[in-house]
CSV table of C-alpha atoms in Angstrom, one decimal:
chain,number,residue,atom,x,y,z
A,38,MET,CA,28.7,4.8,-33.2
A,39,ILE,CA,27.2,0.9,-32.9
A,40,LEU,CA,29.9,-1.7,-31.8
A,41,THR,CA,29.5,-5.1,-32.7
A,42,VAL,CA,31.6,-7.7,-31.3
A,43,THR,CA,32.4,-11.0,-33.2
A,44,LEU,CA,34.9,-13.4,-31.2
A,45,ASN,CA,34.8,-16.2,-33.8
A,46,THR,CA,34.8,-14.4,-37.0
A,47,ALA,CA,34.2,-16.5,-40.0
A,48,LEU,CA,34.6,-15.9,-43.8
A,49,ASP,CA,31.2,-17.4,-45.1
A,50,ILE,CA,31.0,-19.1,-48.0
A,51,THR,CA,27.6,-20.4,-50.0
A,52,TYR,CA,27.3,-22.7,-52.7
A,53,ARG,CA,24.3,-23.6,-54.6
A,54,VAL,CA,23.9,-26.9,-56.1
A,55,ARG,CA,20.7,-28.2,-58.0
A,56,SER,CA,20.2,-31.1,-55.6
A,57,LEU,CA,21.9,-32.1,-52.8
A,58,ARG,CA,22.5,-35.7,-52.3
A,59,PRO,CA,24.5,-37.7,-49.5
A,60,HIS,CA,27.4,-39.7,-50.9
A,61,ALA,CA,27.5,-37.7,-54.5
A,62,SER,CA,29.4,-35.5,-56.3
A,63,HIS,CA,27.7,-32.2,-57.1
A,64,ARG,CA,28.4,-29.4,-59.5
A,65,VAL,CA,28.3,-25.9,-57.7
A,66,SER,CA,26.1,-23.5,-59.9
A,67,GLU,CA,27.3,-20.3,-57.8
A,68,VAL,CA,29.8,-19.5,-55.3
A,69,THR,CA,29.3,-16.3,-52.8
A,70,GLU,CA,32.1,-15.2,-50.3
A,71,ARG,CA,31.2,-12.6,-47.2
A,72,PRO,CA,33.2,-11.5,-44.0
A,73,GLY,CA,30.9,-13.3,-41.5
A,74,GLY,CA,30.2,-14.3,-38.0
A,75,LYS,CA,27.2,-13.3,-36.2
A,76,GLY,CA,28.5,-9.8,-35.3
A,77,VAL,CA,29.8,-8.9,-38.5
A,78,ASN,CA,26.5,-10.3,-40.1
A,79,VAL,CA,24.8,-7.6,-37.8
A,80,ALA,CA,27.2,-5.0,-39.0
A,81,ARG,CA,26.6,-5.3,-42.6
A,82,VAL,CA,22.8,-5.0,-41.9
A,83,LEU,CA,23.4,-1.9,-39.5
A,84,ALA,CA,25.6,-0.1,-42.0
A,85,ALA,CA,22.6,-0.9,-44.8
A,86,LEU,CA,20.2,1.0,-42.6
A,87,GLY,CA,22.6,3.9,-42.5
A,88,HIS,CA,24.1,3.4,-39.1
A,89,GLU,CA,28.1,4.0,-38.7
A,90,VAL,CA,29.6,0.8,-37.2
A,91,THR,CA,32.7,-0.7,-35.7
A,92,VAL,CA,33.2,-4.4,-35.9
A,93,THR,CA,35.7,-6.1,-33.5
A,94,GLY,CA,36.9,-9.4,-32.3
A,95,PHE,CA,39.8,-11.6,-33.7
A,96,THR,CA,41.2,-12.5,-37.0
A,97,GLY,CA,44.3,-14.5,-38.3
A,98,GLY,CA,45.8,-16.2,-41.1
A,99,ALA,CA,45.0,-16.2,-44.7
A,100,THR,CA,41.2,-16.5,-44.1
A,101,GLY,CA,41.2,-13.4,-41.8
A,102,ARG,CA,43.3,-11.2,-44.5
A,103,VAL,CA,40.6,-12.1,-46.7
A,104,VAL,CA,37.6,-11.3,-44.2
A,105,GLN,CA,39.5,-8.0,-43.8
A,106,GLU,CA,39.5,-7.4,-47.2
A,107,LYS,CA,36.1,-7.9,-47.7
A,108,LEU,CA,35.2,-6.0,-44.8
A,109,ALA,CA,37.1,-2.8,-46.2
A,110,ALA,CA,34.8,-3.1,-49.3
A,111,VAL,CA,31.8,-2.6,-46.9
A,112,PRO,CA,30.4,1.1,-46.9
A,113,GLY,CA,29.7,2.1,-43.1
A,114,VAL,CA,31.6,-0.5,-41.4
A,115,ALA,CA,34.9,0.1,-39.9
A,116,ASP,CA,37.6,-2.8,-38.9
A,117,ALA,CA,38.8,-2.7,-35.3
A,118,LEU,CA,39.6,-6.6,-35.7
A,119,VAL,CA,42.2,-8.1,-33.0
A,120,PRO,CA,45.0,-10.4,-34.7
A,121,VAL,CA,45.7,-13.6,-33.5
A,122,THR,CA,48.2,-16.3,-34.8
A,123,GLY,CA,45.5,-18.7,-35.4
A,124,ALA,CA,43.5,-18.8,-38.7
A,125,THR,CA,40.1,-17.5,-38.9
A,126,ARG,CA,37.3,-19.9,-39.5
A,127,ARG,CA,35.4,-20.7,-42.3
A,128,THR,CA,31.7,-21.9,-42.8
A,129,ILE,CA,30.1,-23.1,-45.5
A,130,ALA,CA,26.4,-23.3,-46.7
A,131,VAL,CA,25.2,-25.4,-49.1
A,132,VAL,CA,22.2,-24.3,-50.8
A,133,ASP,CA,19.5,-27.0,-52.2
A,134,ASP,CA,18.2,-25.4,-55.4
A,135,ARG,CA,15.3,-27.8,-55.6
A,136,THR,CA,14.1,-27.5,-52.1
A,137,GLY,CA,15.3,-24.4,-50.8
A,138,ASP,CA,17.3,-25.9,-48.0
A,139,THR,CA,20.3,-25.1,-46.4
A,140,THR,CA,23.1,-27.5,-45.1
A,141,GLN,CA,25.7,-25.4,-43.0
A,142,LEU,CA,29.2,-26.6,-42.0
A,143,ASN,CA,30.9,-24.5,-39.5
A,144,GLU,CA,34.8,-24.6,-38.6
A,145,PRO,CA,35.4,-24.1,-34.6
A,146,GLY,CA,37.9,-21.2,-35.1
A,147,PRO,CA,41.4,-20.4,-34.0
A,148,THR,CA,42.6,-21.2,-30.4
A,149,VAL,CA,43.2,-17.8,-28.5
A,150,THR,CA,46.1,-17.2,-26.4
A,151,PRO,CA,45.6,-15.6,-22.6
A,152,ALA,CA,47.7,-12.8,-24.0
A,153,GLU,CA,45.6,-12.6,-27.3
A,154,TRP,CA,42.6,-12.6,-24.8
A,155,SER,CA,43.8,-9.5,-22.8
A,156,ALA,CA,44.6,-7.7,-25.9
A,157,PHE,CA,41.2,-7.9,-27.1
A,158,GLN,CA,39.8,-6.7,-23.8
A,159,GLU,CA,42.1,-3.6,-24.0
A,160,ALA,CA,41.0,-2.8,-27.3
A,161,TYR,CA,37.2,-3.5,-26.3
A,162,GLU,CA,37.5,-1.0,-23.2
A,163,ASP,CA,39.1,1.7,-25.6
A,164,LEU,CA,36.4,1.3,-28.2
A,165,LEU,CA,33.6,1.9,-25.8
A,166,PRO,CA,33.6,5.5,-25.0
A,167,SER,CA,32.6,6.2,-28.8
A,168,ALA,CA,29.5,3.4,-28.8
A,169,SER,CA,26.1,4.3,-28.5
A,170,ALA,CA,25.3,0.6,-28.1
A,171,VAL,CA,27.1,-2.7,-28.1
A,172,ALA,CA,26.4,-6.4,-29.8
A,173,LEU,CA,28.0,-9.4,-28.1
A,174,CYS,CA,27.3,-12.2,-30.8
A,175,GLY,CA,27.9,-15.6,-31.9
A,176,SER,CA,30.5,-18.6,-30.4
A,177,LEU,CA,33.2,-18.3,-28.2
A,178,PRO,CA,36.6,-19.5,-30.0
A,179,PRO,CA,38.7,-22.2,-28.6
A,180,GLY,CA,40.8,-20.4,-25.5
A,181,VAL,CA,38.3,-17.7,-24.6
A,182,PRO,CA,37.0,-18.0,-21.1
A,183,VAL,CA,33.4,-19.4,-20.9
A,184,GLY,CA,32.3,-16.4,-19.1
A,185,ALA,CA,33.8,-14.2,-21.2
A,186,TYR,CA,30.4,-12.6,-22.4
A,187,ALA,CA,29.5,-11.9,-18.9
A,188,GLY,CA,32.7,-9.7,-18.3
A,189,LEU,CA,32.0,-7.9,-21.6
A,190,VAL,CA,28.2,-7.4,-20.7
A,191,ARG,CA,29.5,-5.8,-17.1
A,192,THR,CA,32.5,-3.7,-18.5
A,193,ALA,CA,29.7,-2.4,-21.3
A,194,ARG,CA,27.2,-1.3,-18.2
A,195,ALA,CA,29.9,0.1,-16.0
A,196,ALA,CA,30.6,2.5,-18.7
A,197,GLY,CA,26.7,3.2,-19.6
A,198,ILE,CA,26.4,1.9,-22.7
A,199,PRO,CA,23.3,-0.7,-23.4
A,200,VAL,CA,24.5,-3.9,-24.5
A,201,LEU,CA,22.6,-6.9,-26.7
A,202,LEU,CA,23.7,-10.2,-26.0
A,203,ASP,CA,23.2,-13.2,-29.0
A,204,THR,CA,24.9,-16.0,-27.8
A,205,SER,CA,24.0,-19.8,-26.6
A,206,GLY,CA,24.6,-22.5,-24.1
A,207,GLU,CA,27.0,-22.0,-21.0
A,208,PRO,CA,28.0,-18.3,-22.1
A,209,LEU,CA,24.7,-17.1,-22.7
A,210,ARG,CA,23.6,-18.5,-18.8
A,211,ARG,CA,26.5,-16.7,-17.6
A,212,GLY,CA,26.0,-13.6,-19.6
A,213,VAL,CA,22.2,-13.3,-18.7
A,214,ALA,CA,23.4,-13.4,-14.9
A,215,ALA,CA,25.8,-10.0,-16.0
A,216,ARG,CA,22.3,-8.3,-16.5
A,217,PRO,CA,22.3,-7.4,-20.2
A,218,ASP,CA,19.8,-4.9,-21.8
A,219,ILE,CA,18.8,-7.4,-24.3
A,220,ILE,CA,19.0,-11.0,-25.2
A,221,LYS,CA,18.0,-12.5,-28.2
A,222,PRO,CA,18.0,-16.6,-28.3
A,223,ASN,CA,16.2,-18.6,-30.9
A,224,ALA,CA,13.6,-21.3,-29.4
A,225,ASP,CA,16.1,-24.0,-28.7
A,226,GLU,CA,18.6,-21.9,-27.0
A,227,LEU,CA,15.7,-20.2,-25.1
A,228,ALA,CA,14.7,-23.7,-23.7
A,229,GLU,CA,18.0,-24.9,-23.2
A,230,LEU,CA,18.6,-21.6,-20.9
A,231,THR,CA,15.4,-21.9,-18.8
A,232,GLY,CA,14.4,-25.8,-19.1
A,233,SER,CA,11.0,-24.8,-20.7
A,234,HIS,CA,9.5,-25.4,-24.3
A,235,GLU,CA,6.9,-22.7,-23.6
A,236,PRO,CA,8.0,-19.3,-24.9
A,237,LEU,CA,5.8,-17.1,-22.7
A,238,LEU,CA,7.0,-18.9,-19.6
A,239,ALA,CA,10.9,-19.0,-20.6
A,240,THR,CA,11.1,-15.5,-21.8
A,241,GLN,CA,9.5,-14.6,-18.2
A,242,ASP,CA,12.2,-17.3,-16.8
A,243,ALA,CA,14.9,-15.8,-18.8
A,244,ARG,CA,14.0,-11.9,-17.4
A,245,ARG,CA,14.3,-13.4,-13.9
A,246,ARG,CA,17.6,-14.7,-14.4
A,247,GLY,CA,18.9,-11.1,-15.4
A,248,ALA,CA,18.1,-10.1,-18.8
A,249,ALA,CA,15.9,-6.9,-19.0
A,250,ALA,CA,14.5,-7.7,-22.1
A,251,VAL,CA,14.1,-10.7,-23.7
A,252,VAL,CA,13.2,-11.3,-27.5
A,253,ALA,CA,12.9,-14.8,-28.6
A,254,SER,CA,13.1,-15.7,-32.1
A,255,LEU,CA,10.5,-18.3,-33.2
A,256,GLY,CA,11.7,-18.8,-36.5
A,257,PRO,CA,8.4,-18.9,-39.1
A,258,GLY,CA,6.6,-17.7,-35.7
A,259,GLY,CA,8.2,-14.5,-35.5
A,260,LEU,CA,9.8,-12.5,-32.4
A,261,LEU,CA,8.3,-12.8,-28.8
A,262,ALA,CA,9.4,-9.8,-26.7
A,263,LEU,CA,9.0,-9.5,-23.1
A,264,THR,CA,10.4,-5.9,-21.3
A,265,ARG,CA,10.0,-3.9,-18.8
A,266,GLU,CA,7.4,-2.1,-20.9
A,267,GLY,CA,5.3,-4.9,-21.8
A,268,ARG,CA,5.1,-7.9,-23.8
A,269,TRP,CA,4.6,-8.2,-27.9
A,270,ARG,CA,4.8,-10.5,-30.6
A,271,ALA,CA,5.6,-9.6,-34.3
A,272,THR,CA,5.0,-12.4,-37.0
A,273,PRO,CA,5.7,-12.1,-40.9
A,274,PRO,CA,2.5,-11.6,-42.8
A,275,ALA,CA,2.9,-15.0,-44.9
A,276,LEU,CA,5.9,-18.1,-44.7
A,277,VAL,CA,8.6,-17.0,-46.1
A,278,GLN,CA,11.1,-19.4,-48.2
A,279,GLY,CA,15.0,-19.2,-48.8
A,280,ASN,CA,18.1,-19.5,-46.9
A,281,PRO,CA,17.4,-18.7,-42.9
A,282,THR,CA,21.5,-18.3,-42.7
A,283,GLY,CA,21.5,-14.7,-41.0
A,284,ALA,CA,18.1,-14.2,-40.7
A,285,GLY,CA,18.6,-14.1,-36.7
A,286,ASP,CA,21.5,-11.7,-37.1
A,287,SER,CA,19.2,-9.2,-38.9
A,288,ALA,CA,16.4,-9.4,-36.4
A,289,VAL,CA,19.5,-8.0,-33.8
A,290,ALA,CA,20.4,-5.3,-36.3
A,291,GLY,CA,16.9,-4.3,-36.4
A,292,LEU,CA,16.7,-4.6,-32.6
A,293,LEU,CA,19.9,-2.2,-32.1
A,294,SER,CA,18.8,0.3,-34.5
A,295,GLY,CA,15.5,0.6,-33.0
A,296,LEU,CA,17.3,1.1,-29.5
A,297,VAL,CA,19.7,3.8,-30.6
A,298,GLU,CA,17.1,5.3,-32.7
A,299,ARG,CA,14.5,5.4,-29.4
A,300,LEU,CA,11.8,3.8,-31.2
A,301,PRO,CA,8.8,2.1,-29.2
A,302,TRP,CA,9.2,-1.9,-28.8
A,303,PRO,CA,6.7,-2.5,-31.3
A,304,ASP,CA,8.6,-0.8,-33.8
A,305,ARG,CA,11.5,-2.4,-33.4
A,306,LEU,CA,10.1,-5.6,-33.3
A,307,ALA,CA,8.5,-4.8,-36.4
A,308,ARG,CA,11.5,-3.7,-38.1
A,309,ALA,CA,13.4,-6.6,-36.7
A,310,THR,CA,11.0,-9.2,-38.2
A,311,ALA,CA,10.9,-7.8,-41.6
A,312,LEU,CA,14.5,-7.6,-41.9
A,313,SER,CA,14.9,-11.3,-40.5
A,314,ALA,CA,12.3,-12.2,-43.3
A,315,ALA,CA,14.0,-10.5,-45.9
A,316,THR,CA,17.6,-12.0,-45.1
A,317,VAL,CA,15.4,-15.6,-45.6
A,318,GLN,CA,14.7,-14.3,-49.1
A,319,ALA,CA,18.1,-13.1,-50.0
A,320,MET,CA,20.4,-14.8,-52.6
A,321,ALA,CA,23.5,-15.0,-50.2
A,322,ALA,CA,24.0,-15.6,-46.7
A,323,GLY,CA,24.1,-12.8,-44.0
A,324,GLU,CA,22.2,-10.3,-46.8
A,325,PHE,CA,18.8,-8.7,-47.0
A,326,ASP,CA,16.5,-8.1,-49.9
A,327,PRO,CA,15.6,-4.2,-49.7
A,328,THR,CA,12.7,-4.4,-51.7
A,329,ALA,CA,11.2,-7.3,-49.6
A,330,TYR,CA,12.3,-5.4,-46.6
A,331,ARG,CA,10.4,-2.3,-47.5
A,332,GLU,CA,7.6,-4.3,-48.6
A,333,LEU,CA,7.5,-6.4,-45.4
A,334,LEU,CA,7.8,-3.4,-43.1
A,335,GLY,CA,4.6,-2.1,-44.1
A,336,ARG,CA,2.9,-5.5,-43.3
A,337,VAL,CA,4.5,-6.5,-40.0
A,338,VAL,CA,2.3,-5.6,-37.0
A,339,ALA,CA,4.0,-6.1,-33.4
A,340,GLU,CA,0.6,-6.8,-31.3
A,341,ALA,CA,0.6,-7.2,-27.5
A,342,ALA,CA,0.7,-11.1,-26.1
């Protein structure tokens, strides 16, 4: 079982409009709702790849109940979310059909009390013995300590479970110091962490800070990985148009599935890159196009960088 942690779960709502214009009313041509938050997106992709996944984090209020109802309909995903008194957040993605651009609106999430945070930590420790790997993903809701991910990384490492960290800002800086097995920042997050906008130098700096492997997501430039075994880069075969929401989460799923399947690093990167590009091409946020994935996987090559 792979365990994904989403402390700030969400109900992801995607609206499609013909053309998004400021200060104007819009007719929505299509609405989709998915259980969301980065770790939930990762879990859904892992399940589609054939892995058993357990989702944990927080859930609360009417929105939280909708998230859990929709999670129950996802084959291969088990719900181990911890209840809170506050309401689970919503995220709104507005897709402009004319340009293909997406505008994202993210609510902050519920305020988590110290007692609720303690309850989550106990649940997390109980789940670890059954886990083959852990993904710690996304933002922290209000009330959760800024060093939360650092503590969760240390707990997983003490249990001998490999852990991937995908967050940003101060939670990432503190989490890296706890020595996760993999971090997956995007270019902006990596620059914020290291102060360098040069990806090769920045990945080296991030490894020196404690991460065993650094996989930088460079948008259309693909993925750059620096690991103990070497350095590789994988890029999509062509510029991919569509909705980028969830593309990074699909990359995380590719990396995690490759880790538990013990694939060589170049194969992990190729899978992660193909999944990410196939997610951009999908109609709904946090999904991937299986046909596009299979076609892309045969064309993506990870090369020494």
